Coordinates of C-alpha atoms in Angstrom, one line a residue:
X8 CA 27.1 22.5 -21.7
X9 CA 25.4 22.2 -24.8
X10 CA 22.0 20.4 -24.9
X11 CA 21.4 21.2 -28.2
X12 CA 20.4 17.8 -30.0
X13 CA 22.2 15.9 -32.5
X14 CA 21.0 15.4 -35.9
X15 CA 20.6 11.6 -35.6
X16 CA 19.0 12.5 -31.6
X17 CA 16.4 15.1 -33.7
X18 CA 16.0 12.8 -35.7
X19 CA 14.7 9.8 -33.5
X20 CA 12.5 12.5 -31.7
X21 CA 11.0 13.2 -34.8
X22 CA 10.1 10.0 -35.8
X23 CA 9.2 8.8 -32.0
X24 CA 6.5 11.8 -32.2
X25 CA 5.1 11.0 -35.6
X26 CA 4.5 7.4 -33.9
X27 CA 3.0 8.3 -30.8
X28 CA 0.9 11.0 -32.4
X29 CA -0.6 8.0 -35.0
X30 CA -1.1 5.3 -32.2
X31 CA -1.3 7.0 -28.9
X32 CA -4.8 8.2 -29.8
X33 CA -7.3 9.0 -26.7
X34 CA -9.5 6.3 -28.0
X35 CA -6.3 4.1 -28.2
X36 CA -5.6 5.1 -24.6
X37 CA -9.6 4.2 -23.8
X38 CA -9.5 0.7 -25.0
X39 CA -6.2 -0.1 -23.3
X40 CA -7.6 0.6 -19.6
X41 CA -4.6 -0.1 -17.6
X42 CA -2.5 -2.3 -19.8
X43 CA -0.2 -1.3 -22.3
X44 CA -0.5 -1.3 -26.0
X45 CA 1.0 -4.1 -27.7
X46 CA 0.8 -2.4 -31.5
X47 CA 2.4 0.4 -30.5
X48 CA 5.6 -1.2 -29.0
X49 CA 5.8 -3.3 -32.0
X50 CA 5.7 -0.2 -34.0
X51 CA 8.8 1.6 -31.3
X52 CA 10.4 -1.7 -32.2
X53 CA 10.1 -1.9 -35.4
X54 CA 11.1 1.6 -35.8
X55 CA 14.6 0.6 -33.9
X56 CA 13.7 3.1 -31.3
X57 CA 14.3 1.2 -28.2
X58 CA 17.7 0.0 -29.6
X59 CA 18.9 3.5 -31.1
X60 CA 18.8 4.5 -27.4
X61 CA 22.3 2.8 -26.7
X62 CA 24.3 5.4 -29.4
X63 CA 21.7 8.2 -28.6
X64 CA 22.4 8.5 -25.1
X65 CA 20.8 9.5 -21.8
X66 CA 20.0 13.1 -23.4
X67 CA 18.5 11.3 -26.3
X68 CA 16.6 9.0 -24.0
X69 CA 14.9 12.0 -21.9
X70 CA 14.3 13.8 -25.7
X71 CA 11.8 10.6 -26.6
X72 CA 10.5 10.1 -23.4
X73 CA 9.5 13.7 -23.6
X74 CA 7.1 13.1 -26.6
X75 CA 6.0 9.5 -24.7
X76 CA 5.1 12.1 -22.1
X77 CA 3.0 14.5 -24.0
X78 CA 0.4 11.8 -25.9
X79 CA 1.4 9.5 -22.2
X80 CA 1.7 6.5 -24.3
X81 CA 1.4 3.2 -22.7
X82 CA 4.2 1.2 -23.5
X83 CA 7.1 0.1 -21.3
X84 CA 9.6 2.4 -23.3
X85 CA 11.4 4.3 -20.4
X86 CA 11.4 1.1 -17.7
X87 CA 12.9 -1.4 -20.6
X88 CA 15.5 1.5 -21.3
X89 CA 16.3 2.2 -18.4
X90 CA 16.4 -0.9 -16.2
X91 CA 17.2 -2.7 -19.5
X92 CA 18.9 -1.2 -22.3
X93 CA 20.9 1.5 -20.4
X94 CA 21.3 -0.5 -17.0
X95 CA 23.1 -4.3 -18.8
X96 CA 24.9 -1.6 -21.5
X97 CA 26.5 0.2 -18.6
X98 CA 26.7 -2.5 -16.0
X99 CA 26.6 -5.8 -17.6
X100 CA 29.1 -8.7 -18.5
X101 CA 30.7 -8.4 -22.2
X102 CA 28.7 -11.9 -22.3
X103 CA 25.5 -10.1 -20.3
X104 CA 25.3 -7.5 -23.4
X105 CA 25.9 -10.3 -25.7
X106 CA 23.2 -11.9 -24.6
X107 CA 20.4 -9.7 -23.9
X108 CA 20.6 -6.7 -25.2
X109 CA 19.4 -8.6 -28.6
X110 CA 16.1 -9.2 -27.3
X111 CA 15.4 -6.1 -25.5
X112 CA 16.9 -4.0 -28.5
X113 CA 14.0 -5.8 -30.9
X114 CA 11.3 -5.8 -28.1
X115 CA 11.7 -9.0 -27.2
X116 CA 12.8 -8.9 -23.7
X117 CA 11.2 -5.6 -21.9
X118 CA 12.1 -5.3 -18.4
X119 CA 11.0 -2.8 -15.7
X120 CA 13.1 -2.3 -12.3
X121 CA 11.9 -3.3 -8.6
X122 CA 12.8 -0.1 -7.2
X123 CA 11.4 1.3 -4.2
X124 CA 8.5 3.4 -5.4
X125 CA 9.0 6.0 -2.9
X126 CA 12.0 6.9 -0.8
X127 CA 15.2 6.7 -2.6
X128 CA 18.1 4.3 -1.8
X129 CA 16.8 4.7 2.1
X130 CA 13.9 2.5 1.4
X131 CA 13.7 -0.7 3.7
X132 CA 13.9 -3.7 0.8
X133 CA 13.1 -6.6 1.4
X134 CA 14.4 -8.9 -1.0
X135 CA 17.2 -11.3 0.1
X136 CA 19.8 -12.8 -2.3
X137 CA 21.6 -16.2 -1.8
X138 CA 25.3 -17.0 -2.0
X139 CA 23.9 -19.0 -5.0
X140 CA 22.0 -15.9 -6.9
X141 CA 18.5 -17.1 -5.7
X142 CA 16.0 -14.1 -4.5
X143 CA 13.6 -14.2 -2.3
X144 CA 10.7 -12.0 -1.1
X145 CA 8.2 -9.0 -2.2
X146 CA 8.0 -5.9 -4.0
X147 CA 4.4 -4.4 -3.3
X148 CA 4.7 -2.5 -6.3
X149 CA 6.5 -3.0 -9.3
X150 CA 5.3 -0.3 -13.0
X151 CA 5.0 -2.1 -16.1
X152 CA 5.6 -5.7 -14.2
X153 CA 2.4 -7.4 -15.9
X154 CA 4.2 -6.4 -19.5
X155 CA 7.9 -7.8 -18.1
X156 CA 9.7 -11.2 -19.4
X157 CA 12.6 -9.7 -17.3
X158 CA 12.8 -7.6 -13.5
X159 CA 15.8 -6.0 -12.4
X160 CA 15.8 -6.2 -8.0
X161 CA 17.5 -4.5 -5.6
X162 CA 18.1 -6.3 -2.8
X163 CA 18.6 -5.1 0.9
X164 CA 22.5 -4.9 0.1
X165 CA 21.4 -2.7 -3.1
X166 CA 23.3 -5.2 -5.2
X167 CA 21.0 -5.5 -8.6
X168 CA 19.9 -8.6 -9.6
X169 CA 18.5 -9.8 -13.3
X170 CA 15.7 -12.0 -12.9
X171 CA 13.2 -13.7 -15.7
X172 CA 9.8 -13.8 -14.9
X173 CA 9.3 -17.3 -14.6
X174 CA 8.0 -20.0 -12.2
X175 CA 10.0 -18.9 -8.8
X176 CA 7.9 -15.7 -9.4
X177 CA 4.1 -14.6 -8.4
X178 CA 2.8 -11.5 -10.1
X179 CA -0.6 -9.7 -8.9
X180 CA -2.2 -6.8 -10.8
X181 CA -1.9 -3.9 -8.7
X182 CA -3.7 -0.5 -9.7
X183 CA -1.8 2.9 -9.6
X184 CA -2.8 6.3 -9.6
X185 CA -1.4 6.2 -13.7
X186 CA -2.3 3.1 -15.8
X187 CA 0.7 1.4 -15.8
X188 CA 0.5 -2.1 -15.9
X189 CA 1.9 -2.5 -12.4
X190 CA 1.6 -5.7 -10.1
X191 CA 3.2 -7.4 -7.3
X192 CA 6.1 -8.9 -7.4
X193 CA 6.7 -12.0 -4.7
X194 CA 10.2 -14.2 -5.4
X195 CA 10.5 -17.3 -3.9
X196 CA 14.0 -18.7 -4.6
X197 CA 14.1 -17.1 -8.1
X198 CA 16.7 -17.6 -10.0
X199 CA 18.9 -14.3 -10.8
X200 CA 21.8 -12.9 -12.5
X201 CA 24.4 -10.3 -11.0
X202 CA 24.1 -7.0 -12.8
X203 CA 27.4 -4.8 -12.1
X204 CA 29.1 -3.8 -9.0
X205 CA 27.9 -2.5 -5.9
X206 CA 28.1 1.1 -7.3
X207 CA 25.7 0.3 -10.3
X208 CA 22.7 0.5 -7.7
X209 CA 23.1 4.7 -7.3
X210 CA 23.7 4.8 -11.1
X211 CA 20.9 3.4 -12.1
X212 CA 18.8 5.3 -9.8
X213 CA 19.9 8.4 -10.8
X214 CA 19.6 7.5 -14.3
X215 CA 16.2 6.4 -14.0
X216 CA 14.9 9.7 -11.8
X217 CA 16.8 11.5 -14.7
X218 CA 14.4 9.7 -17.7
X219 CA 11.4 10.0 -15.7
X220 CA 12.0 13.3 -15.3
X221 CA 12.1 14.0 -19.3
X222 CA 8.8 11.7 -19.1
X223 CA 7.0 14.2 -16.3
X224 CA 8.5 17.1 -18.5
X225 CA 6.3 15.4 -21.5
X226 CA 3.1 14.9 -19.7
X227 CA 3.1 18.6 -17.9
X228 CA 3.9 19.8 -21.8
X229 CA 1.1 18.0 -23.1
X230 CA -1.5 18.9 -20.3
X231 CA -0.4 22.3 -20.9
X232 CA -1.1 22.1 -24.6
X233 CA -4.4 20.9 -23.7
X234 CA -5.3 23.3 -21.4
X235 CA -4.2 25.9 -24.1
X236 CA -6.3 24.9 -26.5
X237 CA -9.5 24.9 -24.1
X238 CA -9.2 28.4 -22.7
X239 CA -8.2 30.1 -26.7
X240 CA -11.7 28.3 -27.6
X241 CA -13.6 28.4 -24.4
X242 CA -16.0 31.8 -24.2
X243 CA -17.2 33.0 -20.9
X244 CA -19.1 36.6 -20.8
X245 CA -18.6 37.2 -24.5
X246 CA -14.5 36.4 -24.7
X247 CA -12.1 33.6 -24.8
X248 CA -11.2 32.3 -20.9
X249 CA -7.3 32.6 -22.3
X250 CA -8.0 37.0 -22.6
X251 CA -8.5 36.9 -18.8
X252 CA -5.2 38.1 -16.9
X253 CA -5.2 34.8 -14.1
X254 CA -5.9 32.6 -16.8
X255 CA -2.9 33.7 -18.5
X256 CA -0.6 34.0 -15.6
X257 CA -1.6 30.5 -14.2
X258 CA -0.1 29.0 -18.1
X259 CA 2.5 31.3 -17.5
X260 CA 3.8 29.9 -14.2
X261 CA 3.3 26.4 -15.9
X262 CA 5.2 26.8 -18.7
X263 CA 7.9 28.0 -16.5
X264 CA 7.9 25.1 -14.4
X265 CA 8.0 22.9 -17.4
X266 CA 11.1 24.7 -18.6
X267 CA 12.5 24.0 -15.3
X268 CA 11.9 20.2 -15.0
X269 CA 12.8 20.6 -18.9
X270 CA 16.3 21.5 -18.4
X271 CA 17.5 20.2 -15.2
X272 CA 16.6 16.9 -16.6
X273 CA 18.6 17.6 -19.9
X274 CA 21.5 18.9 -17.9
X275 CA 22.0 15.9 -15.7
X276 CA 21.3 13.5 -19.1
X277 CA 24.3 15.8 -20.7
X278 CA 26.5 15.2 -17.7
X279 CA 26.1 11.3 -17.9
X280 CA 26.6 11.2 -21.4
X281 CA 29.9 12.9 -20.8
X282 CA 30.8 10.6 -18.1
X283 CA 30.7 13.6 -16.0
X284 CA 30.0 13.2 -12.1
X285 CA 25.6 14.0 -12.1
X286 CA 24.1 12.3 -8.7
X287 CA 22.8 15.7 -7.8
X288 CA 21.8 16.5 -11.1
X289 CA 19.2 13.9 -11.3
X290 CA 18.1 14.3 -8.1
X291 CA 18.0 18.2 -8.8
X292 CA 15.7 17.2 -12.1
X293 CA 13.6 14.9 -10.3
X294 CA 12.9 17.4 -7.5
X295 CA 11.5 19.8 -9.9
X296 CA 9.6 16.7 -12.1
X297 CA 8.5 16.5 -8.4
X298 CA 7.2 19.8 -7.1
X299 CA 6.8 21.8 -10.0
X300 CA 5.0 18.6 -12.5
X301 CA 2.4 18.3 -9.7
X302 CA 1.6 22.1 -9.8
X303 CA 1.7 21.6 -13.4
X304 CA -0.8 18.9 -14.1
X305 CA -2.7 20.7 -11.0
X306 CA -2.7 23.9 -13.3
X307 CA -3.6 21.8 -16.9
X308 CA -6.9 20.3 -14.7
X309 CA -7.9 23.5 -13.1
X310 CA -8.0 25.6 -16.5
X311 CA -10.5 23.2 -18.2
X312 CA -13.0 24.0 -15.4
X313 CA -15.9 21.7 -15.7
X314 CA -14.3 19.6 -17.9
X315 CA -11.2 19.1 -16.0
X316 CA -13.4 17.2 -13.6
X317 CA -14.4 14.5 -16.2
X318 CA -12.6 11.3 -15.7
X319 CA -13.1 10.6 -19.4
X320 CA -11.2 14.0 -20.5
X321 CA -7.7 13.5 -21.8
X322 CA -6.4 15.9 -19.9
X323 CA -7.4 13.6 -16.9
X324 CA -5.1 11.5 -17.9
X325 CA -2.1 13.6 -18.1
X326 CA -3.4 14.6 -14.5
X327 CA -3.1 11.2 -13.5
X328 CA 0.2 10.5 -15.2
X329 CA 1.4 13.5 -13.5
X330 CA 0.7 12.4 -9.7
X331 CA 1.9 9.2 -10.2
X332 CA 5.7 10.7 -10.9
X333 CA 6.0 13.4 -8.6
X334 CA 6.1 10.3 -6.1
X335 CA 8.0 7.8 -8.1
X336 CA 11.5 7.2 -7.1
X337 CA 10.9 9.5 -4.2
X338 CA 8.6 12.7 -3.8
X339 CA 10.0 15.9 -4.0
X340 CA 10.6 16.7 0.5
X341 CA 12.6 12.8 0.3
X342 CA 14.5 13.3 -2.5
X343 CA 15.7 16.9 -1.2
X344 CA 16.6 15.7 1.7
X345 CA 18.5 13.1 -0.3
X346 CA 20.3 15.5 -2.8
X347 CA 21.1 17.9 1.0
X348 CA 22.9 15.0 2.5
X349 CA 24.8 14.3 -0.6
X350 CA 26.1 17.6 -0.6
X351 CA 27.2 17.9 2.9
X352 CA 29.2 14.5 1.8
X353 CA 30.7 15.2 -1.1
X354 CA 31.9 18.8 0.8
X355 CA 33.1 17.0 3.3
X356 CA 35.5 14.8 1.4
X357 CA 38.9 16.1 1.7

């Protein structure tokens, strides 16, 4: 394994940061409330960020998704790769990628996936599809769906469907824990396209608890950060909070965890880039961006005392961000169950 970046996937990171860092201000992040920030993904676009994705790979993905993670920038830049970009790229028609991926490489077209938001492919859906490609029923919850021209279902067969938000569809804003222009999504007869085969369900799963586990590696980095700065500045009795010996082994055990989610995720983005087998890689990296990003953004919170309690502190934000993706996709006791059984399977296969 070698995880070390290329110069053109260093590159892209670089840039990615210096545009997040410019736009992704705190004040930015105030007036946007819970909708995304339509400047900013003109500038991603512009930049030919969201479209570099398909030669820079999964691992290059989860490298810009971390610095998304550490300003938590509200742009639809990990759903439209993911259920977009990477999704049609891997799974689509030579006349599917013909067709779209020109509009969602230059921001046209963003798309964000009706996945179950908790519990994993064992998640009751209930959206039907016709013999004739029509889909019917309701996703309660569906991240970035206000911001979508485009929704990529799974139905109760987990075949993936392509569908434009359009007329057959009924969105409702819906409030999550992070501010991320959800809604719900209600089909009625809405006209879809086929994406891939049966197996393209489970690989775009694991690709997308793989992404959103360099995104939860971001935030816990940039809570940390934050929480750094507070305690080397912070006095209490006459010295700096970060001198005191809990203070420092609380960043200690964070930083640790960090590294953890960190490198699973880059491991199982390596694997896929390779075309090497990585189900339980992902689910390994989002088991940590699980149980170990909640005790991070816990930790970030808890070492800005007082002000850790403000709603209005960035770090609150990070804190939110943080909770909202140790549940996404599956919390941490589903998807280890999920990542045991596929174990015992895969052993038992002669």
């Amino acid at each position: 394994m070698d995880f070390t970046p290329t110069e053109e996937q260093a590159a892209a990171r670089d840039l990615v940061a210096r545009i997040f860092g410019d736009l992704a201000t705190p004040e930015r992040l105030t007036a946007a409330g819970t909708g995304s920030d339509p400047e900013l993904w003109k500038a991603l676009c512009a930049a030919g960020l969201v479209g570099a994705v398909e030669e820079l790979g999964l691992l290059g993905l989860v490298l810009l998704l971390e610095e998304q993670g550490r300003t938590t920038a509200q742009v639809p830049f990990a759903s439209t790769c993911v259920y977009g970009l990477l999704a049609v790229a891997a799974h689509g028609s030579p006349e599917q990628r013909e067709r779209l991926l020109p509009g969602v490489r230059d921001g046209s077209v963003v798309v964000c996936g009706a996945f179950p938001a908790q519990g994993g492919v064992r998640a009751v859906r209930a959206v039907r599809a016709s013999a004739q490609g029509e889909l019917t029923g309701t996703v309660p919850v569906v991240p970035w769906l206000r911001d979508a021209t485009h929704v990529l279902v799974a139905d109760e067969h987990g075949e993936l469907w392509l569908t434009p938000v359009t007329d057959a569809t009924r969105v409702e804003p819906v409030e999550l824990t992070a501010p991320w222009s959800a809604g719900r999504l209600t089909l009625d007869g809405a006209a879809a396209e086929r994406l891939g085969a049966t197996e393209a369900h489970a690989d775009v799963l694991a690709t997308a608890r793989t992404a959103f586990a360099g995104l939860q590696a971001g935030v816990c980095a940039g809570s940390l950060a934050r929480a750094v700065g507070h305690v080397n500045t912070r006095e209490q009795f006459g010295r700096p909070l970060a001198t005191r010996q809990a203070v420092q082994l609380r960043a200690a055990d964070a930083y640790m965890d960090i590294e953890a989610i960190r490198v699973t995720a880059y491991e199982a983005a390596w694997r896929r880039d390779a075309e090497l087998p990585y189900a339980t890689h992902a689910l390994t990296a989002a088991w940590w961006a699980s149980e170990a990003g909640r005790r991070v953004v816990d930790t970030g919170q808890h070492l800005h005392g007082g002000a850790g309690a403000d709603l209005d502190h960035p770090v609150h934000r990070h804190f939110l961000w943080g909770r909202q993706l140790d549940a996404y996709l599956g919390c941490g006791a589903e998807v280890l169950q999920e990542l045991g059984e596929l174990i015992v399977s895969e052993e038992a296969q002669p």
